[in-house]
CSV table of C-alpha atoms in Angstrom, one decimal:
chain,number,residue,atom,x,y,z
A,245,UNK,CA,0.0,-0.3,0.1
A,246,UNK,CA,1.3,3.3,-1.6
A,247,UNK,CA,2.6,5.6,2.4
A,248,UNK,CA,0.1,8.4,3.0
A,249,UNK,CA,1.8,11.0,0.6
A,250,UNK,CA,0.3,14.0,-1.1
A,251,UNK,CA,1.5,17.1,-2.9
A,252,UNK,CA,0.5,20.1,-3.4
A,253,UNK,CA,1.3,21.7,-6.9
A,254,UNK,CA,-0.2,23.6,-9.7
A,255,UNK,CA,0.1,22.4,-13.3
A,256,UNK,CA,2.7,24.7,-14.7
A,257,UNK,CA,4.6,26.1,-11.6
A,258,UNK,CA,8.1,24.9,-12.1
A,259,UNK,CA,8.9,24.1,-8.7
A,260,UNK,CA,5.9,21.7,-8.8
A,261,UNK,CA,7.4,19.9,-11.2
A,262,UNK,CA,10.6,18.5,-9.9
A,263,UNK,CA,9.2,17.3,-7.6
A,264,UNK,CA,6.2,15.2,-9.5
A,265,UNK,CA,9.5,14.3,-11.7
A,266,UNK,CA,11.5,13.0,-8.3
A,267,UNK,CA,8.6,10.8,-7.6
A,268,UNK,CA,8.3,9.1,-10.8
A,269,UNK,CA,11.5,9.1,-11.2
A,270,UNK,CA,11.8,6.8,-8.0
A,271,UNK,CA,8.9,5.3,-9.0
A,272,UNK,CA,6.7,6.2,-6.1
A,273,UNK,CA,3.3,7.0,-5.4
A,274,UNK,CA,1.1,9.8,-3.9
A,275,UNK,CA,-1.8,12.6,-4.2
A,276,UNK,CA,-1.2,15.2,-6.2
A,277,UNK,CA,-3.8,18.2,-5.5
A,278,UNK,CA,-3.6,21.3,-7.8
A,279,UNK,CA,-3.8,24.3,-6.3
A,280,UNK,CA,-5.8,27.5,-7.5
A,281,UNK,CA,-2.7,30.3,-6.3
A,282,UNK,CA,-5.8,32.4,-6.1
A,283,UNK,CA,-7.5,31.4,-4.3
A,284,UNK,CA,-5.2,28.6,-1.9
A,285,UNK,CA,-6.9,26.2,-0.1
A,286,UNK,CA,-7.1,25.9,4.0
A,287,UNK,CA,-4.5,23.2,4.0
A,288,UNK,CA,-2.3,24.6,2.1
A,289,UNK,CA,-2.2,27.5,4.6
A,290,UNK,CA,-1.7,24.8,7.5
A,291,UNK,CA,1.4,23.6,6.0
A,292,UNK,CA,3.1,26.0,4.7
A,293,UNK,CA,1.3,29.1,6.4
A,294,UNK,CA,5.0,31.1,6.2
A,295,UNK,CA,5.4,31.4,3.0
A,296,UNK,CA,1.9,30.2,1.4
A,297,UNK,CA,4.3,28.6,-2.1
A,298,UNK,CA,3.3,25.6,-3.4
A,299,UNK,CA,4.7,23.1,-4.0
A,300,UNK,CA,4.2,21.1,-0.1
A,301,UNK,CA,4.3,18.0,0.4
A,302,UNK,CA,3.4,15.7,3.2
A,303,UNK,CA,4.1,12.9,4.0
A,304,UNK,CA,2.3,11.0,6.7
A,305,UNK,CA,0.7,13.9,8.2
A,306,UNK,CA,3.7,15.8,8.0
A,307,UNK,CA,4.8,19.1,5.6
A,308,UNK,CA,7.9,19.9,4.0
A,309,UNK,CA,7.9,23.4,2.3
A,310,UNK,CA,10.9,24.4,-0.2
A,311,UNK,CA,11.2,22.3,-3.4
A,312,UNK,CA,14.7,21.9,-2.7
A,313,UNK,CA,14.3,21.3,0.7
A,314,UNK,CA,12.0,18.5,-0.8
A,315,UNK,CA,13.7,17.1,-3.1
A,316,UNK,CA,16.5,16.3,-0.3
A,317,UNK,CA,13.9,14.5,1.6
A,318,UNK,CA,12.7,12.5,-1.2
A,319,UNK,CA,16.1,11.4,-2.2
A,320,UNK,CA,17.2,10.5,2.0
A,321,UNK,CA,13.5,8.9,2.9
A,322,UNK,CA,13.0,6.6,-0.6
A,323,UNK,CA,17.2,5.2,-1.6
A,324,UNK,CA,16.2,4.1,-5.0
A,325,UNK,CA,17.5,5.4,-8.2
A,326,UNK,CA,19.7,8.7,-6.3
A,327,UNK,CA,19.5,11.6,-7.2
A,328,UNK,CA,22.2,13.5,-5.7
A,329,UNK,CA,26.1,12.0,-5.6
A,330,UNK,CA,27.6,10.3,-2.2
A,331,UNK,CA,30.5,12.4,-2.4
A,332,UNK,CA,30.2,15.5,-0.4
A,333,UNK,CA,32.2,17.4,-2.0
A,334,UNK,CA,29.9,16.3,-5.3
A,335,UNK,CA,26.9,17.4,-3.8
A,336,UNK,CA,28.3,20.3,-2.5
A,337,UNK,CA,28.7,21.1,-5.9
A,338,UNK,CA,25.3,19.9,-6.9
A,339,UNK,CA,24.2,22.0,-4.6
A,340,UNK,CA,26.0,25.5,-5.2
A,341,UNK,CA,24.9,25.0,-9.0
A,342,UNK,CA,21.0,24.2,-7.6
A,343,UNK,CA,21.8,27.6,-5.5
A,344,UNK,CA,23.2,29.1,-8.9
A,345,UNK,CA,19.6,28.1,-10.9
A,346,UNK,CA,18.0,29.4,-8.6
A,347,UNK,CA,18.9,33.3,-7.6
A,348,UNK,CA,20.4,34.8,-10.0
A,349,UNK,CA,20.1,32.1,-13.4
A,350,UNK,CA,16.1,31.9,-13.0
A,351,UNK,CA,15.6,36.3,-12.5
A,352,UNK,CA,18.2,36.9,-14.7
A,353,UNK,CA,15.4,35.4,-17.3
A,354,UNK,CA,12.5,36.4,-15.5
A,355,UNK,CA,14.0,40.5,-15.3
A,356,UNK,CA,14.1,39.6,-20.2
A,357,UNK,CA,10.3,38.4,-19.4
A,358,UNK,CA,9.5,40.7,-17.7
A,359,UNK,CA,11.6,43.3,-18.7
A,360,UNK,CA,11.2,46.7,-21.1
A,361,UNK,CA,13.8,48.7,-23.2
A,362,UNK,CA,17.2,49.0,-21.7
A,363,UNK,CA,16.0,47.3,-18.9
A,364,UNK,CA,15.6,44.2,-20.6
A,365,UNK,CA,18.7,44.0,-23.0
A,366,UNK,CA,21.1,44.4,-19.9
A,367,UNK,CA,18.5,41.8,-18.5
A,368,UNK,CA,19.4,39.4,-22.0
A,369,UNK,CA,23.7,40.1,-21.6
A,370,UNK,CA,22.9,39.0,-17.8
A,371,UNK,CA,20.7,35.9,-19.0
A,372,UNK,CA,23.1,34.8,-21.3
A,373,UNK,CA,26.3,35.0,-19.0
A,374,UNK,CA,24.5,32.6,-16.8
A,375,UNK,CA,23.5,30.4,-19.6
A,376,UNK,CA,27.6,29.9,-20.9
A,377,UNK,CA,27.8,29.0,-17.0
A,378,UNK,CA,25.8,26.2,-16.3
A,379,UNK,CA,26.6,26.0,-20.6
A,380,UNK,CA,30.3,25.0,-18.6
A,381,UNK,CA,28.7,22.6,-16.2
A,382,UNK,CA,27.7,19.8,-18.5
A,383,UNK,CA,29.7,17.6,-18.3
A,384,UNK,CA,27.8,14.3,-19.8
A,385,UNK,CA,24.4,12.8,-21.2
A,386,UNK,CA,22.9,15.0,-17.4
A,387,UNK,CA,24.2,16.9,-15.5
A,388,UNK,CA,24.3,14.1,-13.0
A,389,UNK,CA,26.0,12.3,-15.2
A,390,UNK,CA,24.6,8.8,-17.4
A,391,UNK,CA,21.2,9.2,-15.8
A,392,UNK,CA,18.9,12.1,-14.4
A,393,UNK,CA,19.9,14.1,-11.6
A,394,UNK,CA,19.1,16.3,-8.9
A,395,UNK,CA,20.9,19.4,-11.3
A,396,UNK,CA,19.0,18.1,-13.8
A,397,UNK,CA,16.1,18.5,-12.0
A,398,UNK,CA,16.3,22.2,-11.1
A,399,UNK,CA,17.2,23.1,-14.6
A,400,UNK,CA,14.1,20.8,-16.1
A,401,UNK,CA,12.1,24.1,-16.6
A,402,UNK,CA,14.8,25.6,-19.0
A,403,UNK,CA,13.6,22.8,-20.7
A,404,UNK,CA,10.0,24.1,-21.5
A,405,UNK,CA,10.1,27.4,-20.7
A,406,UNK,CA,12.7,29.5,-22.7
A,407,UNK,CA,11.0,28.9,-26.5
A,408,UNK,CA,7.4,29.2,-24.3
A,409,UNK,CA,8.8,33.0,-23.4
A,410,UNK,CA,11.4,33.9,-26.4
A,411,UNK,CA,7.7,33.2,-28.0
A,412,UNK,CA,5.5,35.2,-25.5
A,413,UNK,CA,8.4,37.8,-25.6
A,414,UNK,CA,9.1,37.5,-29.8
A,415,UNK,CA,13.0,37.9,-28.5
A,416,UNK,CA,15.5,35.1,-29.6
A,417,UNK,CA,17.2,34.4,-25.9
A,418,UNK,CA,18.1,30.5,-26.3
A,419,UNK,CA,20.5,30.2,-29.5
A,420,UNK,CA,21.0,26.7,-29.7
A,421,UNK,CA,24.2,27.2,-31.8
A,422,UNK,CA,26.4,29.0,-29.1
A,423,UNK,CA,25.1,26.1,-26.7
A,424,UNK,CA,24.7,22.8,-28.4
A,425,UNK,CA,25.3,20.7,-25.1
A,426,UNK,CA,22.4,22.6,-23.3
A,427,UNK,CA,20.4,21.8,-26.4
A,428,UNK,CA,21.3,18.4,-26.1
A,429,UNK,CA,20.4,18.3,-22.9
A,430,UNK,CA,17.1,19.5,-23.4
A,431,UNK,CA,16.2,16.9,-25.3
A,432,UNK,CA,17.7,14.3,-23.8
A,433,UNK,CA,15.5,15.5,-20.5
A,434,UNK,CA,12.6,15.2,-22.8
A,435,UNK,CA,12.5,11.7,-24.5
A,436,UNK,CA,13.2,10.5,-21.4
A,437,UNK,CA,9.7,8.8,-19.9
A,438,UNK,CA,9.4,10.0,-16.1
A,439,UNK,CA,9.8,13.7,-17.5
A,440,UNK,CA,7.7,13.2,-21.3
A,441,UNK,CA,5.3,11.6,-18.5
A,442,UNK,CA,4.6,15.0,-17.2
A,443,UNK,CA,4.9,18.0,-19.2
A,444,UNK,CA,3.0,21.4,-19.3
A,445,UNK,CA,1.1,21.5,-22.5
A,446,UNK,CA,2.8,24.1,-24.4
A,447,UNK,CA,-0.5,26.2,-25.9
A,448,UNK,CA,-1.5,26.0,-22.4
A,449,UNK,CA,1.7,27.7,-21.3
A,450,UNK,CA,1.7,30.3,-24.1
A,451,UNK,CA,-1.6,31.3,-23.2
A,452,UNK,CA,-0.4,32.2,-20.0
A,453,UNK,CA,2.3,33.9,-19.8
A,454,UNK,CA,1.5,35.7,-22.6
A,455,UNK,CA,-2.2,37.3,-19.9
A,456,UNK,CA,1.5,37.3,-17.7
A,457,UNK,CA,3.5,39.4,-20.0
A,458,UNK,CA,0.7,41.9,-20.9
A,459,UNK,CA,-0.2,42.6,-17.6
A,460,UNK,CA,3.8,43.6,-16.9
A,461,UNK,CA,3.5,45.7,-19.4
A,462,UNK,CA,0.5,47.6,-19.0
A,463,UNK,CA,1.3,47.6,-15.4
A,464,UNK,CA,5.2,49.3,-16.4
A,465,UNK,CA,4.9,50.8,-19.5
A,466,UNK,CA,8.1,51.6,-22.0
A,467,UNK,CA,8.8,55.0,-20.8
B,2,UNK,CA,50.4,24.1,2.9
B,3,UNK,CA,47.0,23.6,5.5
B,4,UNK,CA,44.6,21.2,4.5
B,5,UNK,CA,42.1,23.2,5.4
B,6,UNK,CA,41.3,27.0,4.7
B,7,UNK,CA,38.8,29.4,5.4
B,8,UNK,CA,38.5,32.6,3.0
B,9,UNK,CA,36.1,35.3,6.0
B,10,UNK,CA,36.6,38.8,7.2
B,11,UNK,CA,36.5,39.9,10.5
B,12,UNK,CA,33.0,40.8,11.1
B,13,UNK,CA,31.1,38.6,8.1
B,14,UNK,CA,28.3,36.6,10.1
B,15,UNK,CA,28.6,33.9,7.2
B,16,UNK,CA,32.1,32.8,7.5
B,17,UNK,CA,32.0,33.2,11.2
B,18,UNK,CA,29.4,30.4,10.9
B,19,UNK,CA,31.8,28.1,8.6
B,20,UNK,CA,34.1,28.7,11.7
B,21,UNK,CA,32.5,27.9,14.4
B,22,UNK,CA,31.2,24.6,12.3
B,23,UNK,CA,35.2,23.4,11.9
B,24,UNK,CA,35.7,24.5,15.9
B,25,UNK,CA,32.8,22.6,16.9
B,26,UNK,CA,34.3,19.9,15.2
B,27,UNK,CA,38.0,20.1,16.2
B,28,UNK,CA,39.0,20.9,12.8
B,29,UNK,CA,42.3,22.5,12.3
B,30,UNK,CA,42.2,25.3,9.6
B,31,UNK,CA,44.2,28.0,8.5
B,32,UNK,CA,41.9,31.2,8.2
B,33,UNK,CA,42.4,34.5,5.9
B,34,UNK,CA,41.0,37.8,6.5
B,35,UNK,CA,40.1,39.3,3.4
B,36,UNK,CA,39.3,42.9,2.6
B,37,UNK,CA,36.5,43.8,0.4
B,38,UNK,CA,37.7,46.7,-1.0
B,39,UNK,CA,40.9,44.5,-2.4
B,40,UNK,CA,39.8,40.9,-2.9
B,41,UNK,CA,42.6,38.5,-3.4
B,42,UNK,CA,43.7,36.9,-6.2
B,43,UNK,CA,43.4,33.7,-4.4
B,44,UNK,CA,39.6,34.6,-3.5
B,45,UNK,CA,38.7,35.2,-6.5
B,46,UNK,CA,40.1,32.3,-7.9
B,47,UNK,CA,38.2,30.2,-5.7
B,48,UNK,CA,34.9,32.2,-5.9
B,49,UNK,CA,34.9,33.3,-9.6
B,50,UNK,CA,31.3,33.9,-9.7
B,51,UNK,CA,30.3,35.5,-6.8
B,52,UNK,CA,33.9,36.8,-5.4
B,53,UNK,CA,33.0,36.2,-1.9
B,54,UNK,CA,33.1,35.3,1.7
B,55,UNK,CA,33.3,32.4,2.6
B,56,UNK,CA,35.1,30.1,1.2
B,57,UNK,CA,36.2,26.5,2.2
B,58,UNK,CA,39.5,25.3,0.4
B,59,UNK,CA,39.8,22.0,1.5
B,60,UNK,CA,42.7,19.4,0.0
B,61,UNK,CA,42.9,22.3,-3.4
B,62,UNK,CA,39.2,22.0,-4.1
B,63,UNK,CA,37.0,25.1,-2.3
B,64,UNK,CA,33.4,24.8,-1.3
B,65,UNK,CA,30.8,28.3,-1.3
B,66,UNK,CA,27.8,29.8,-0.1
B,67,UNK,CA,27.8,29.6,4.1
B,68,UNK,CA,24.8,26.4,4.4
B,69,UNK,CA,25.9,24.7,1.6
B,70,UNK,CA,29.6,24.6,3.5
B,71,UNK,CA,27.9,23.9,6.9
B,72,UNK,CA,26.7,21.2,5.1
B,73,UNK,CA,30.0,19.5,3.5
B,74,UNK,CA,31.5,20.1,6.5
B,75,UNK,CA,29.1,18.6,8.6
B,76,UNK,CA,29.3,14.6,5.4
B,77,UNK,CA,32.9,15.4,5.8
B,78,UNK,CA,33.3,15.5,9.1
B,79,UNK,CA,31.0,12.9,10.5
B,80,UNK,CA,32.9,11.5,13.8
B,81,UNK,CA,32.3,14.1,16.0
B,82,UNK,CA,29.5,16.5,16.4
B,83,UNK,CA,27.1,15.5,14.4
B,84,UNK,CA,25.5,19.6,13.3
B,85,UNK,CA,22.4,17.9,11.4
B,86,UNK,CA,20.2,15.5,12.5
B,87,UNK,CA,19.5,11.8,10.6
B,88,UNK,CA,16.4,11.9,10.3
B,89,UNK,CA,15.2,13.0,7.1
B,90,UNK,CA,12.0,15.0,8.1
B,91,UNK,CA,14.1,16.6,11.2
B,92,UNK,CA,16.7,17.5,8.3
B,93,UNK,CA,14.5,18.7,6.0
B,94,UNK,CA,12.6,21.1,8.7
B,95,UNK,CA,16.3,22.1,9.8
B,96,UNK,CA,17.3,23.3,5.9
B,97,UNK,CA,13.7,24.7,5.9
B,98,UNK,CA,14.5,27.2,9.3
B,99,UNK,CA,17.7,28.1,7.9
B,100,UNK,CA,16.6,29.1,4.4
B,101,UNK,CA,14.0,31.4,6.5
B,102,UNK,CA,17.2,33.1,8.4
B,103,UNK,CA,18.4,33.6,5.6
B,104,UNK,CA,16.4,34.8,2.8
B,105,UNK,CA,13.0,36.1,4.4
B,106,UNK,CA,14.3,37.3,7.7
B,107,UNK,CA,17.9,38.7,6.4
B,108,UNK,CA,15.6,40.8,3.5
B,109,UNK,CA,12.9,42.0,5.9
B,110,UNK,CA,16.6,43.4,8.3
B,111,UNK,CA,17.0,45.1,5.2
B,112,UNK,CA,13.7,46.7,4.8
B,113,UNK,CA,13.9,47.5,8.1
B,114,UNK,CA,17.0,49.2,8.2
B,115,UNK,CA,17.0,51.0,4.6
B,116,UNK,CA,12.6,50.8,3.7
B,117,UNK,CA,10.1,54.1,3.6
B,118,UNK,CA,7.0,54.2,5.2
B,119,UNK,CA,5.4,51.1,3.8
B,120,UNK,CA,8.7,48.9,2.6
B,121,UNK,CA,9.5,49.7,6.3
B,122,UNK,CA,6.7,48.2,8.2
B,123,UNK,CA,6.4,45.0,6.3
B,124,UNK,CA,10.2,44.9,7.0
B,125,UNK,CA,8.9,45.2,10.4
B,126,UNK,CA,5.9,42.6,10.1
B,127,UNK,CA,7.9,40.4,8.5
B,128,UNK,CA,11.0,39.9,10.7
B,129,UNK,CA,8.2,39.6,13.5
B,130,UNK,CA,7.1,36.8,11.7
B,131,UNK,CA,10.3,34.9,11.4
B,132,UNK,CA,10.8,35.6,15.3
B,133,UNK,CA,7.6,34.1,16.3
B,134,UNK,CA,8.3,31.0,14.3
B,135,UNK,CA,12.0,30.4,15.0
B,136,UNK,CA,10.2,31.3,18.9
B,137,UNK,CA,7.5,28.5,18.4
B,138,UNK,CA,10.0,25.7,17.1
B,139,UNK,CA,12.2,26.4,20.1
B,140,UNK,CA,9.7,24.6,22.5
B,141,UNK,CA,10.8,23.2,25.1
B,142,UNK,CA,14.3,22.8,23.8
B,143,UNK,CA,18.0,24.5,25.3
B,144,UNK,CA,19.0,24.2,22.1
B,145,UNK,CA,17.5,24.1,17.8
B,146,UNK,CA,19.4,21.1,17.6
B,147,UNK,CA,18.5,19.5,21.0
B,148,UNK,CA,20.7,18.8,24.1
B,149,UNK,CA,24.1,20.0,21.7
B,150,UNK,CA,24.1,23.3,19.2
B,151,UNK,CA,23.5,22.5,15.8
B,152,UNK,CA,23.8,23.5,12.2
B,153,UNK,CA,20.1,25.6,13.1
B,154,UNK,CA,21.9,27.2,15.7
B,155,UNK,CA,24.5,28.6,13.7
B,156,UNK,CA,22.6,29.6,11.1
B,157,UNK,CA,21.0,31.5,14.1
B,158,UNK,CA,23.9,33.0,15.3
B,159,UNK,CA,23.0,35.7,13.1
B,160,UNK,CA,19.8,36.3,14.5
B,161,UNK,CA,21.7,36.1,18.4
B,162,UNK,CA,24.9,37.9,17.7
B,163,UNK,CA,24.5,40.4,14.3
B,164,UNK,CA,21.2,41.2,14.4
B,165,UNK,CA,21.2,42.4,18.2
B,166,UNK,CA,24.2,44.2,17.2
B,167,UNK,CA,21.5,45.5,14.2
B,168,UNK,CA,19.1,47.0,16.5
B,169,UNK,CA,21.2,48.5,19.0
B,170,UNK,CA,23.0,50.6,15.9
B,171,UNK,CA,19.6,51.6,14.1
B,172,UNK,CA,17.8,52.4,17.5
B,173,UNK,CA,14.8,49.2,16.5
B,174,UNK,CA,14.2,47.1,19.6
B,175,UNK,CA,11.9,44.4,17.5
B,176,UNK,CA,13.2,41.6,19.5
B,177,UNK,CA,12.4,41.3,23.1
B,178,UNK,CA,12.0,39.3,25.9
B,179,UNK,CA,8.4,39.6,25.9
B,180,UNK,CA,7.0,39.2,22.3
B,181,UNK,CA,9.8,36.3,22.6
B,182,UNK,CA,10.5,34.3,25.1
B,183,UNK,CA,12.0,31.2,24.3
B,184,UNK,CA,14.2,32.9,21.9
B,185,UNK,CA,15.9,35.4,24.1
B,186,UNK,CA,16.3,32.6,26.5
B,187,UNK,CA,18.0,30.7,24.0
B,188,UNK,CA,20.1,33.8,22.4
B,189,UNK,CA,21.6,33.9,26.9
B,190,UNK,CA,22.0,30.7,26.7
B,191,UNK,CA,24.1,30.7,22.9
B,192,UNK,CA,25.2,33.5,23.3
B,193,UNK,CA,27.1,31.7,26.9
B,194,UNK,CA,28.4,29.6,25.0
B,195,UNK,CA,32.5,29.5,25.2
B,196,UNK,CA,32.7,28.1,21.8
B,197,UNK,CA,30.7,30.6,21.1
B,198,UNK,CA,32.4,33.6,23.0
B,199,UNK,CA,36.0,32.2,21.9
B,200,UNK,CA,34.5,32.1,18.1
B,201,UNK,CA,32.0,35.5,17.5
B,202,UNK,CA,33.3,38.8,17.3
B,203,UNK,CA,32.3,41.0,20.3
B,204,UNK,CA,29.2,43.2,20.3
B,205,UNK,CA,30.6,45.7,20.8
B,206,UNK,CA,33.2,45.5,18.0
B,207,UNK,CA,29.1,44.9,15.6
B,208,UNK,CA,27.7,47.9,16.5
B,209,UNK,CA,30.1,50.9,15.4
B,210,UNK,CA,30.3,48.8,12.8
B,211,UNK,CA,26.6,49.0,12.1
B,212,UNK,CA,26.1,52.4,13.3
B,213,UNK,CA,28.6,53.7,10.2
B,214,UNK,CA,27.7,51.8,7.7
B,215,UNK,CA,23.2,53.4,8.6
B,216,UNK,CA,24.6,56.5,7.9
B,217,UNK,CA,26.3,56.2,5.2
B,218,UNK,CA,23.5,54.7,3.7
B,219,UNK,CA,20.6,58.1,4.5
B,220,UNK,CA,23.4,60.7,3.8
B,221,UNK,CA,23.6,58.8,0.4
B,222,UNK,CA,20.1,58.1,0.5
B,223,UNK,CA,19.1,62.3,1.2
B,224,UNK,CA,21.7,63.8,-0.5
């Protein structure tokens, strides 16, 4: 019988998706609870009172919040198909690049998406620089080596969101020619069955981000 | 050549954590004091992305970012003074608290110091929200780590010492015994531990630094 495991998520959030992917790679059964962020469930607010965000993993009634914390919890609780390396130094490097992804790469790409004019140009330069740093980290098929690991799950959002952003803002962010390793990685990542089965629909994503982009344009019209 | 090196600054809360962890575990290391206005070639070589302290160098391999370094230390020198619990759920809670301090609390404190009007008020609210959360987390324990100083205690040294100095420097008192009795008790207990007293900078040295920083920023803002 499946242990009592619930995941509060949304259909498109990259933070929730990385948990979905991790659970499927490890073959763990769970119940998905899809949240409407404009009307958060009382359970979500009870389980994550301080951040009020998804994802939240609830295991035997105990909530774990913050996607990177959840990933490590899953890896330590279910030992099959390990996500993080065993060696402490390699682990530290994986954690470092995950932090870089969250604090540098993601915000820089988001700034390109939301920015206007000069701000957008600057953000694009920074985003490309950050992508170059990531490209240098790919030494094998995946960040995790021959198999998908922690860092692949952390960066997985690039594989489905970058081209959606490009379409919505009509700007080339990711030149496949400049990033051959990352391009190959995106394809290999998507081709993995546990990943492909849990891929948000592209047309729905385009609609969602078109609406969001318009909101940003209206809130901050170009000067 | 020393097997373990730590790059830090005298008043730096993040590098002091690293030194505390090493001292608790009885690991010998060489300390290198950095000048932020004139960073050493080694620091830039070891931390090219952020170019900041702390950096731990172990057998020539650098590890950056204080929480990542703390985990590396715990995983590498396992026999003495374990910093993190063994249980995955307790570990996840410890990570969650550490991030709460390093992300939400530090940002909130910044708003309290430098925010104007509504932003400042929001900062005060968020600061107290985190303090309340920490206060509740302590329950009847002496330390966050239980009977002994652990990972969260080390991270929360920022609250115990640096935040105390900041409060004094800017003339604010959010962390009171009345509002946060358990946390206040923990602070007294923690700061009176011999290993803490011997390895953290005295509060009297921090207050003038923060006063000067605050005055410089206020002057710059009004000019």
